[in-house]
Amino acid sequence: MRATIKKILLPTLTTALFICIGAAAVLWARHTRPARALEFQVYDAWRQRQRTQAAASACVLVTITDDDIREWGQYPISDRVMSDLLEKILAGEPSAIGLDIFRDQAVPDLKTGSNDQSRLAKIFTDNPQIVAPIAINDEIEMSVGPPPGLKDSPAQVAFVDLPPDEDDVVRRALLQRPDHSGEMRYSLASRVAQIHVGEKFDVSVNANDPWQQFGEVRYRPIVNAGAYGRLGRDAVQLLIDFRAPDFEPHSVQDVLAGRVEPGVFRDKVVLIGLWSRSVKDYINTPMRNGSERERDYGVTCHARIADQLIRAANGQPVTTRIWSARNETTLIVAFCVLGGALGFAARPPWKVFGGTSAILVVASVATLVLAILYFGARKAFDRGLWIPVVPPVAGFVACAAMVGVYNGVRGRQERNAMMQLISGFVSDDVAKLIWGDRDEVFTSGGLRPRRQRATMLFTDLKGFASIAENMDASDLMRWLNEYFQGVSDLVKESGGLIMKFNGDQIVAVFGPPRNRSKSQAIEDARNAVRCALAM
């Protein structure tokens, strides 16, 4: 009884130990850079599949190109040109205007020598729908302040920071974050979206509610979940869906020259920024064109975020939700347990289901389980829920491998011990069959008694004693070996097993060690007779 308990309990406890080790390792490693990089690769592939674009956008781009810079002979754009541009756009009655160009310093016009900073400041203060940029950096000296005319107008100031992930790809948007004084600031995209949709839009932080409200859509922001497991709670972020339509930009020169109809801007969010190769203001996106990553100019990315927020505020389910850390942990542990169970099922003897290899069955089940996880998570992603797959897959494979290797090593050790014990009494073939059916052959403390149908074949050389006396010993052994080899081959070809050699005698068995039915036992007897006749 004690041996039986030990036989069952020891492998079970060892398997549980390996599962705990694997789960703990994966739960720790899921927030490491390599793990996040793998998860981002999966995320990018799924995001690429979703590349269905919205029908229309509420955002319009006005861009500063290299041709514009050559025409003015300077960059940044002067206060005079900026004032002219804003007046032209305001005449088209846009709902909001967002600047992605810093204006914290006066910029005189190099051609005319004029300084129009006061004129630009008046345009800012007279038009509350204009939002100017700031930059909030961890280092105060690297931050950029608002235009002089808007220092006392926080509602018209927003940050333009686009946080890249570790691989320098922008997948998420900051909607709100504190500045150095602790005051919460809106992003450029969220602020112009607020102005555009009015009361329908709110991204304010509620410390008692982990969910955010975007119009009619409730959304859990990115905090300590998925590949973003260690973000702070002081910023409101969301994943960019990259479903905004391709924006058709209008250059500053075209707007100033009247080549853009004013109606283009009516009731639209107008974003002004750079589309220039000489002044680098672009980001890497999860999207790919072939093998190359696509790049967005900064202003284009702000337009995508604003478009997404406006669609969300109007009731469209455009935000990608992330599972909570608790749900993700549960999934990882569940797959670690499942992987360990499959590794345990693959222990020797490796025969199940009518002789099919257990390793083959376990490999097939493992492939099916991982396929269900991957395609199920991908389907959930298509419906707006990001379920990380790399940690549970890693836990599943790690636990299955650890338990499987342990059982393989342990089984090999048991096999070697048993073979050494019985190989001196039976042939290797019999020993292997006994090992394969050891659970039926052995019980705790020794052999399991059982009734067995068997046909025994005994052979003996007539006159062997006199023959042995008249032959040289070496010739006799050579002759016996040839005889034994020939007879052994006949026994094996007839389906029997050599039990032992005793002098000139051979003992062969037909049937055991496997249980035989009556019809099978009759066939064993016939095989024994055929073998004897063949001898």
Coordinates of C-alpha atoms in Angstrom, one line a residue:
M1 CA 0.0 0.0 0.0
R2 CA 2.8 2.4 0.9
A3 CA 4.6 1.7 -2.3
T4 CA 1.4 2.3 -4.3
I5 CA 0.9 5.6 -2.6
K6 CA 4.5 6.6 -3.2
K7 CA 4.2 5.6 -6.9
I8 CA 1.2 7.9 -7.3
L9 CA 2.0 10.7 -4.9
L10 CA 5.6 11.4 -5.9
P11 CA 5.0 12.0 -9.6
T12 CA 1.9 14.1 -8.8
L13 CA 3.7 16.3 -6.2
T14 CA 6.7 16.7 -8.6
T15 CA 4.4 17.7 -11.4
A16 CA 2.7 20.3 -9.1
L17 CA 6.1 21.6 -8.1
F18 CA 7.1 22.1 -11.7
I19 CA 3.8 23.8 -12.5
C20 CA 4.4 26.2 -9.6
I21 CA 7.9 27.0 -10.8
G22 CA 6.9 27.5 -14.4
A23 CA 3.9 29.7 -13.4
A24 CA 6.1 31.8 -11.1
A25 CA 8.8 32.2 -13.7
V26 CA 6.3 33.3 -16.4
L27 CA 4.5 35.7 -14.1
W28 CA 7.8 37.4 -13.4
A29 CA 9.2 37.3 -17.0
R30 CA 6.0 38.5 -18.7
H31 CA 7.0 42.1 -17.9
T32 CA 10.6 41.8 -19.2
R33 CA 11.6 43.4 -22.4
P34 CA 11.9 40.2 -24.5
A35 CA 8.5 39.1 -23.5
R36 CA 6.9 42.5 -24.3
A37 CA 8.7 42.5 -27.7
L38 CA 7.2 39.1 -28.6
E39 CA 3.7 40.3 -27.4
F40 CA 4.1 43.4 -29.5
Q41 CA 4.9 41.3 -32.6
V42 CA 1.6 39.4 -32.1
Y43 CA -0.2 42.7 -31.5
D44 CA 1.1 44.3 -34.6
A45 CA 0.2 41.3 -36.8
W46 CA -3.4 41.4 -35.4
R47 CA -3.6 45.2 -35.8
Q48 CA -2.5 44.9 -39.4
R49 CA -5.4 42.4 -40.0
Q50 CA -7.8 45.0 -38.8
R51 CA -6.9 47.6 -41.4
T52 CA -10.5 48.5 -42.3
Q53 CA -10.8 52.2 -42.5
A54 CA -13.6 54.4 -41.3
A55 CA -15.8 55.9 -44.0
A56 CA -15.0 59.5 -43.3
S57 CA -13.1 61.6 -40.7
A58 CA -14.0 64.7 -38.8
C59 CA -10.3 65.8 -39.0
V60 CA -8.6 67.8 -41.7
L61 CA -4.8 68.3 -42.0
V62 CA -3.0 71.5 -43.0
T63 CA 0.6 70.7 -43.4
I64 CA 3.9 72.5 -43.7
T65 CA 6.0 70.9 -46.5
D66 CA 9.5 71.2 -47.7
D67 CA 8.2 73.4 -50.5
D68 CA 6.6 75.8 -48.0
I69 CA 9.9 76.0 -46.0
R70 CA 11.8 76.8 -49.2
E71 CA 9.3 79.4 -50.2
W72 CA 9.6 81.2 -46.8
G73 CA 13.3 80.7 -46.5
Q74 CA 12.9 79.9 -42.8
Y75 CA 11.6 77.4 -40.2
P76 CA 9.7 77.6 -37.8
I77 CA 6.9 79.3 -39.6
S78 CA 6.9 83.0 -38.7
D79 CA 4.2 84.6 -36.5
R80 CA 3.1 86.6 -39.6
V81 CA 2.5 83.5 -41.7
M82 CA 0.9 81.7 -38.8
S83 CA -1.5 84.6 -38.2
D84 CA -2.4 84.7 -41.9
L85 CA -3.0 80.9 -41.9
L86 CA -5.2 80.9 -38.8
E87 CA -7.3 83.7 -40.1
K88 CA -7.8 81.8 -43.4
I89 CA -8.8 78.7 -41.5
L90 CA -11.1 80.5 -39.0
A91 CA -13.0 82.0 -42.0
G92 CA -14.0 78.4 -42.9
E93 CA -15.7 78.0 -39.4
P94 CA -13.9 74.9 -38.1
S95 CA -15.1 73.4 -34.8
A96 CA -11.5 73.2 -33.5
I97 CA -8.0 74.0 -34.5
G98 CA -5.0 72.1 -33.1
L99 CA -1.4 73.3 -33.6
D100 CA 1.4 70.7 -33.6
I101 CA 4.0 73.5 -33.9
F102 CA 5.5 75.0 -30.8
R103 CA 5.0 78.8 -30.4
D104 CA 6.6 79.4 -27.0
Q105 CA 9.0 82.0 -28.6
A106 CA 8.4 84.9 -31.0
V107 CA 9.3 84.1 -34.6
P108 CA 10.0 87.2 -36.7
D109 CA 9.5 87.1 -40.4
L110 CA 12.9 87.0 -42.1
K111 CA 11.6 88.4 -45.4
T112 CA 9.6 91.4 -44.1
G113 CA 11.4 91.8 -40.7
S114 CA 8.0 92.1 -39.0
N115 CA 7.3 90.8 -35.5
D116 CA 3.6 89.7 -35.4
Q117 CA 3.7 88.0 -32.0
S118 CA 1.1 90.3 -30.5
R119 CA -1.2 89.8 -33.5
L120 CA -0.9 86.0 -33.1
A121 CA -1.5 86.2 -29.4
K122 CA -4.7 88.1 -30.0
I123 CA -5.9 85.5 -32.5
F124 CA -5.3 82.9 -29.8
T125 CA -7.1 84.7 -27.1
D126 CA -10.1 85.7 -29.3
N127 CA -10.7 82.1 -30.5
P128 CA -11.0 79.6 -27.7
Q129 CA -11.4 76.8 -30.2
I130 CA -7.6 77.1 -31.0
V131 CA -5.4 74.7 -29.0
A132 CA -1.6 75.3 -28.9
P133 CA 1.0 72.8 -27.9
I134 CA 3.3 72.2 -25.0
A135 CA 5.8 69.4 -24.2
I136 CA 5.9 67.7 -20.8
N137 CA 9.2 66.1 -20.3
D138 CA 10.6 64.3 -17.2
E139 CA 13.4 66.8 -17.3
I140 CA 11.9 70.3 -16.7
E141 CA 14.6 71.9 -18.8
M142 CA 13.5 69.8 -21.8
S143 CA 9.9 70.8 -21.6
V144 CA 8.3 73.4 -23.9
G145 CA 5.8 76.0 -22.6
P146 CA 2.7 77.5 -24.2
P147 CA 2.6 80.7 -26.4
P148 CA 2.9 83.9 -24.4
G149 CA -0.7 84.8 -24.9
L150 CA -2.0 81.5 -23.5
K151 CA -0.1 81.1 -20.2
D152 CA -3.2 81.8 -18.3
S153 CA -5.5 79.8 -20.5
P154 CA -5.0 76.1 -19.7
A155 CA -8.1 75.1 -21.7
Q156 CA -6.3 76.2 -24.9
V157 CA -3.0 74.4 -24.1
A158 CA -2.3 70.7 -24.6
F159 CA 0.7 68.4 -24.7
V160 CA 1.8 66.7 -27.9
D161 CA 3.9 63.9 -26.5
L162 CA 3.5 60.6 -28.3
P163 CA 5.0 57.9 -26.1
P164 CA 6.9 55.2 -28.1
D165 CA 7.2 51.7 -26.8
E166 CA 10.6 50.1 -26.2
D167 CA 11.0 49.2 -29.9
D168 CA 10.4 52.8 -30.9
V169 CA 6.9 52.1 -32.2
V170 CA 3.9 54.3 -31.2
R171 CA 0.9 52.1 -30.3
R172 CA -0.8 54.1 -27.6
A173 CA -1.9 57.6 -27.0
L174 CA -1.7 59.7 -23.8
L175 CA -5.0 61.4 -23.2
Q176 CA -4.2 63.1 -19.9
R177 CA -1.2 63.4 -17.7
P178 CA 0.1 65.6 -14.9
D179 CA 2.6 68.4 -15.6
H180 CA 5.5 69.2 -13.3
S181 CA 3.2 71.1 -10.9
G182 CA 0.8 68.2 -10.7
E183 CA -1.9 69.8 -12.8
M184 CA -3.6 67.4 -15.1
R185 CA -3.2 68.3 -18.8
Y186 CA -5.0 67.1 -21.9
S187 CA -3.3 65.8 -25.0
L188 CA -3.8 67.8 -28.2
A189 CA -5.9 65.1 -29.7
S190 CA -8.2 64.7 -26.7
R191 CA -8.6 68.5 -26.3
V192 CA -9.6 69.2 -29.9
A193 CA -11.9 66.1 -29.7
Q194 CA -13.5 67.6 -26.6
I195 CA -14.1 70.9 -28.3
H196 CA -15.5 69.2 -31.3
V197 CA -18.1 67.0 -29.6
G198 CA -18.8 69.1 -26.5
E199 CA -20.4 67.5 -23.5
K200 CA -20.4 64.0 -25.0
F201 CA -16.7 63.5 -24.3
D202 CA -15.0 63.1 -21.0
V203 CA -11.6 61.6 -20.2
S204 CA -11.4 62.8 -16.6
V205 CA -9.8 60.4 -14.1
N206 CA -12.0 58.9 -11.3
A207 CA -9.9 57.4 -8.6
N208 CA -12.8 55.2 -7.5
D209 CA -13.6 53.8 -11.0
P210 CA -11.0 52.1 -13.1
W211 CA -13.1 52.6 -16.2
Q212 CA -13.2 55.7 -18.4
Q213 CA -16.2 57.1 -20.3
F214 CA -15.8 58.1 -23.9
G215 CA -19.2 59.3 -24.9
E216 CA -21.4 56.2 -24.8
V217 CA -18.4 53.8 -24.6
R218 CA -17.0 52.6 -21.3
Y219 CA -13.3 51.7 -21.5
R220 CA -10.6 50.5 -19.1
P221 CA -7.4 52.5 -19.7
I222 CA -4.0 50.9 -20.1
V223 CA -2.8 50.3 -16.5
N224 CA -0.8 47.3 -15.4
A225 CA -2.1 44.8 -17.9
G226 CA -1.1 43.1 -21.1
A227 CA 2.3 44.1 -22.5
Y228 CA 1.9 47.3 -20.5
G229 CA 2.2 45.7 -17.1
R230 CA 4.2 48.4 -15.3
L231 CA 2.7 51.8 -16.4
G232 CA 2.0 54.4 -13.8
R233 CA -1.6 55.2 -12.8
D234 CA -1.1 59.0 -13.2
A235 CA -1.7 59.0 -16.9
V236 CA -4.8 58.1 -19.0
Q237 CA -3.9 56.1 -22.1
L238 CA -5.6 54.1 -24.8
L239 CA -4.5 52.0 -27.8
I240 CA -4.6 53.6 -31.2
D241 CA -6.8 51.7 -33.6
F242 CA -5.2 53.1 -36.8
R243 CA -8.6 52.9 -38.5
A244 CA -8.9 56.6 -39.5
P245 CA -9.1 57.1 -43.3
D246 CA -6.0 58.3 -45.2
F247 CA -6.0 62.0 -44.7
E248 CA -5.6 64.3 -47.7
P249 CA -3.4 67.1 -46.5
H250 CA -3.6 70.7 -47.6
S251 CA -0.4 72.6 -47.8
V252 CA -0.1 76.0 -46.1
Q253 CA 0.7 77.7 -49.4
D254 CA -2.5 76.3 -50.9
V255 CA -4.6 77.6 -48.0
L256 CA -3.0 81.0 -48.1
A257 CA -3.3 81.2 -51.9
G258 CA -7.1 80.4 -51.6
R259 CA -6.7 77.1 -53.5
V260 CA -8.6 75.3 -50.7
E261 CA -12.3 76.0 -50.4
P262 CA -13.3 77.4 -47.0
G263 CA -16.1 74.8 -46.8
V264 CA -13.4 72.1 -46.4
F265 CA -12.9 73.3 -42.8
R266 CA -16.5 73.8 -41.8
D267 CA -17.4 72.0 -38.6
K268 CA -14.1 70.0 -38.8
V269 CA -11.1 69.6 -36.5
V270 CA -8.2 71.2 -38.3
L271 CA -4.7 70.0 -37.3
I272 CA -1.7 72.0 -38.4
G273 CA 1.7 70.3 -38.4
L274 CA 4.8 69.2 -40.4
W275 CA 4.9 66.9 -43.4
S276 CA 8.6 67.5 -44.1
R277 CA 11.6 65.3 -44.6
S278 CA 14.0 68.1 -43.8
V279 CA 12.4 68.7 -40.3
K280 CA 12.0 65.2 -38.8
D281 CA 8.7 64.8 -37.0
Y282 CA 7.5 61.3 -37.7
I283 CA 6.9 58.1 -35.7
N284 CA 6.9 54.4 -36.4
T285 CA 3.5 52.7 -36.4
P286 CA 2.5 49.0 -35.9
M287 CA 1.3 49.0 -39.6
R288 CA 3.5 47.5 -42.3
N289 CA 3.8 47.9 -46.0
G290 CA 5.4 44.6 -46.9
S291 CA 8.4 44.1 -44.6
E292 CA 8.8 47.8 -43.8
R293 CA 7.2 49.6 -41.0
E294 CA 5.0 52.5 -42.0
R295 CA 5.7 55.9 -40.6
D296 CA 3.3 58.7 -39.7
Y297 CA 4.1 62.3 -39.3
G298 CA 3.3 63.5 -35.8
V299 CA 0.4 65.6 -36.9
T300 CA -1.1 62.6 -38.7
C301 CA -0.9 60.5 -35.6
H302 CA -2.7 63.3 -33.6
A303 CA -5.4 63.3 -36.2
R304 CA -5.8 59.5 -36.0
I305 CA -6.2 59.7 -32.2
A306 CA -8.7 62.6 -32.4
D307 CA -10.6 60.8 -35.1
Q308 CA -10.8 57.7 -32.9
L309 CA -12.0 59.6 -29.8
I310 CA -14.6 61.4 -31.9
R311 CA -15.9 58.1 -33.2
A312 CA -15.9 56.7 -29.7
A313 CA -17.8 59.7 -28.4
N314 CA -20.4 59.2 -31.0
G315 CA -21.1 55.6 -29.8
Q316 CA -18.8 53.6 -32.1
P317 CA -16.9 50.8 -30.2
V318 CA -13.5 51.8 -31.4
T319 CA -11.4 51.3 -28.2
T320 CA -9.4 48.2 -27.7
R321 CA -9.9 46.9 -24.1
I322 CA -7.2 45.0 -22.2
W323 CA -7.7 42.3 -19.7
S324 CA -7.1 43.1 -16.1
A325 CA -3.9 41.8 -14.5
R326 CA -6.1 39.3 -12.4
N327 CA -7.6 37.8 -15.5
E328 CA -4.3 37.5 -17.3
T329 CA -2.7 35.8 -14.2
T330 CA -5.6 33.3 -14.1
L331 CA -5.1 32.5 -17.8
I332 CA -1.3 32.0 -17.3
V333 CA -1.8 29.7 -14.3
A334 CA -4.5 27.7 -16.1
F335 CA -2.3 27.1 -19.1
C336 CA 0.7 26.2 -16.9
V337 CA -1.6 23.6 -15.2
L338 CA -2.8 22.3 -18.6
G339 CA 0.8 22.1 -19.9
G340 CA 1.9 20.2 -16.8
A341 CA -1.0 17.8 -17.1
L342 CA -0.1 17.1 -20.7
G343 CA 3.5 16.5 -19.8
F344 CA 2.4 14.2 -17.0
A345 CA 0.2 12.3 -19.5
A346 CA 3.2 11.7 -21.7
R347 CA 5.0 9.6 -19.1
P348 CA 6.1 6.1 -19.9
P349 CA 4.8 3.6 -21.0
W350 CA 4.2 5.7 -24.2
K351 CA 1.3 3.7 -25.5
V352 CA -2.3 4.8 -25.2
F353 CA -5.5 4.5 -27.2
G354 CA -5.0 1.2 -28.8
G355 CA -1.3 1.4 -29.3
T356 CA -1.0 5.0 -30.5
S357 CA 2.0 6.7 -29.1
A358 CA 1.2 8.9 -26.1
I359 CA 3.8 11.4 -27.2
L360 CA 2.0 11.8 -30.5
V361 CA -1.4 12.1 -28.8
V362 CA -0.1 14.7 -26.4
A363 CA 1.6 16.6 -29.2
S364 CA -1.6 16.7 -31.1
V365 CA -3.6 17.8 -28.0
A366 CA -1.0 20.5 -27.3
T367 CA -1.2 21.8 -30.8
L368 CA -4.9 21.9 -30.6
V369 CA -4.9 23.8 -27.3
L370 CA -2.4 26.4 -28.5
A371 CA -4.3 26.8 -31.7
I372 CA -7.6 27.4 -29.7
L373 CA -5.8 30.0 -27.6
Y374 CA -4.2 31.8 -30.5
F375 CA -7.3 32.0 -32.8
G376 CA -9.6 32.6 -29.8
A377 CA -7.5 35.5 -28.7
R378 CA -7.3 36.8 -32.3
K379 CA -11.1 36.6 -32.5
A380 CA -11.4 38.5 -29.3
F381 CA -9.0 41.1 -30.6
D382 CA -11.2 41.6 -33.6
R383 CA -14.0 42.3 -31.2
G384 CA -12.1 44.9 -29.2
L385 CA -10.4 42.8 -26.5
W386 CA -6.7 42.3 -26.3
I387 CA -5.8 39.0 -24.6
P388 CA -2.0 38.5 -24.3
V389 CA -1.0 35.1 -25.7
V390 CA 2.8 35.0 -25.3
P391 CA 2.8 34.5 -21.4
P392 CA 0.2 31.6 -21.4
V393 CA 1.9 29.9 -24.4
A394 CA 5.3 30.2 -22.6
G395 CA 3.8 28.8 -19.4
F396 CA 2.1 26.0 -21.2
V397 CA 5.3 24.9 -23.2
A398 CA 7.6 25.4 -20.2
C399 CA 5.5 23.3 -17.8
A400 CA 4.8 20.6 -20.4
A401 CA 8.6 20.4 -21.2
M402 CA 9.7 20.3 -17.6
V403 CA 7.2 17.7 -16.5
G404 CA 7.8 15.7 -19.7
V405 CA 11.6 15.7 -19.4
Y406 CA 11.3 14.7 -15.7
N407 CA 9.0 11.8 -16.5
G408 CA 11.2 10.7 -19.3
V409 CA 14.4 10.7 -17.2
R410 CA 12.6 9.0 -14.3
G411 CA 11.0 6.4 -16.6
R412 CA 14.4 5.7 -18.2
Q413 CA 16.0 5.2 -14.8
E414 CA 13.2 2.8 -13.7
R415 CA 13.5 0.9 -17.0
N416 CA 17.2 0.5 -16.6
A417 CA 16.8 -0.7 -13.1
M418 CA 14.1 -3.3 -14.1
M419 CA 16.1 -4.5 -17.1
Q420 CA 19.2 -5.1 -14.9
L421 CA 17.0 -7.0 -12.5
I422 CA 15.3 -9.4 -15.0
S423 CA 17.6 -9.5 -18.0
G424 CA 19.5 -12.3 -16.5
F425 CA 16.4 -14.5 -16.4
V426 CA 14.7 -13.7 -19.7
S427 CA 15.7 -12.5 -23.2
D428 CA 15.8 -8.8 -24.0
D429 CA 12.6 -9.1 -26.0
V430 CA 10.7 -10.6 -23.1
A431 CA 12.2 -8.0 -20.8
K432 CA 11.0 -5.2 -23.1
L433 CA 7.5 -6.6 -23.2
I434 CA 7.5 -6.9 -19.5
W435 CA 8.6 -3.3 -19.2
G436 CA 5.9 -2.2 -21.6
D437 CA 3.2 -4.0 -19.5
R438 CA 4.8 -3.4 -16.1
D439 CA 1.6 -1.9 -14.6
E440 CA -0.1 -5.2 -15.4
V441 CA 2.8 -7.5 -14.6
F442 CA 4.0 -6.0 -11.3
T443 CA 2.3 -5.0 -8.1
S444 CA 3.7 -3.5 -5.0
G445 CA 6.4 -5.8 -3.7
G446 CA 6.7 -8.2 -6.7
L447 CA 5.0 -9.9 -9.6
R448 CA 1.2 -9.7 -9.9
P449 CA -0.3 -13.2 -9.9
R450 CA -2.5 -13.8 -12.9
R451 CA -3.8 -16.7 -15.0
Q452 CA -2.1 -16.7 -18.4
R453 CA -2.6 -18.8 -21.5
A454 CA 0.7 -19.9 -23.0
T455 CA 2.3 -22.5 -25.3
M456 CA 5.8 -23.6 -24.3
L457 CA 8.3 -25.1 -26.7
F458 CA 11.2 -27.1 -25.4
T459 CA 14.0 -28.3 -27.7
D460 CA 16.9 -30.6 -26.9
L461 CA 19.7 -32.0 -29.1
K462 CA 19.7 -35.8 -29.2
G463 CA 23.0 -37.3 -28.3
F464 CA 24.5 -33.9 -27.3
A465 CA 26.5 -35.4 -24.4
S466 CA 28.5 -37.8 -26.7
I467 CA 28.9 -35.1 -29.3
A468 CA 30.3 -32.7 -26.8
E469 CA 32.8 -35.3 -25.5
N470 CA 34.2 -35.8 -29.0
M471 CA 34.5 -32.1 -30.2
D472 CA 37.0 -29.4 -29.4
A473 CA 35.6 -26.9 -26.9
S474 CA 35.9 -23.9 -29.3
D475 CA 34.4 -25.8 -32.2
L476 CA 31.6 -26.9 -30.0
M477 CA 30.8 -23.4 -28.8
R478 CA 30.9 -22.1 -32.4
W479 CA 28.6 -24.9 -33.5
L480 CA 26.2 -24.3 -30.6
N481 CA 26.1 -20.6 -31.3
E482 CA 25.2 -21.2 -34.9
Y483 CA 22.5 -23.6 -33.9
F484 CA 21.1 -21.2 -31.2
Q485 CA 21.0 -18.3 -33.7
G486 CA 19.2 -20.3 -36.3
V487 CA 16.6 -21.7 -33.9
S488 CA 16.2 -18.3 -32.2
D489 CA 15.4 -16.7 -35.6
L490 CA 12.8 -19.4 -36.3
V491 CA 11.2 -18.7 -32.9
K492 CA 11.0 -15.0 -33.5
E493 CA 9.7 -15.4 -37.0
S494 CA 6.9 -17.6 -35.6
G495 CA 5.9 -15.0 -33.0
G496 CA 7.5 -16.6 -30.0
L497 CA 10.0 -15.4 -27.5
I498 CA 13.2 -17.2 -26.2
M499 CA 12.8 -17.6 -22.5
K500 CA 16.2 -19.1 -21.8
F501 CA 19.1 -21.2 -23.0
N502 CA 20.2 -24.1 -20.8
G503 CA 23.1 -26.1 -22.2
D504 CA 21.8 -27.5 -25.5
Q505 CA 18.2 -26.8 -24.5
I506 CA 16.0 -23.9 -25.6
V507 CA 12.8 -22.8 -23.8
A508 CA 10.5 -20.7 -25.9
V509 CA 7.1 -19.3 -25.1
F510 CA 4.2 -18.3 -27.4
G511 CA 1.7 -15.8 -26.0
P512 CA 3.0 -14.2 -22.8
P513 CA 3.6 -11.8 -21.4
R514 CA 0.5 -10.3 -22.9
N515 CA -3.0 -11.6 -22.0
R516 CA -4.4 -13.8 -24.8
S517 CA -7.9 -14.7 -25.8
K518 CA -8.8 -18.3 -26.5
S519 CA -8.6 -17.9 -30.2
Q520 CA -5.3 -16.1 -29.9
A521 CA -4.0 -18.9 -27.6
I522 CA -4.9 -21.5 -30.2
E523 CA -3.1 -19.6 -32.9
D524 CA 0.0 -19.4 -30.5
A525 CA -0.1 -23.2 -30.3
R526 CA -0.2 -23.6 -34.0
N527 CA 2.7 -21.2 -34.4
A528 CA 4.7 -23.2 -31.9
V529 CA 4.0 -26.4 -33.9
R530 CA 5.0 -24.7 -37.2
C531 CA 8.2 -23.5 -35.5
A532 CA 9.0 -27.0 -34.3
L533 CA 8.5 -28.4 -37.8
A534 CA 10.6 -25.7 -39.3
M535 CA 13.4 -26.7 -36.9

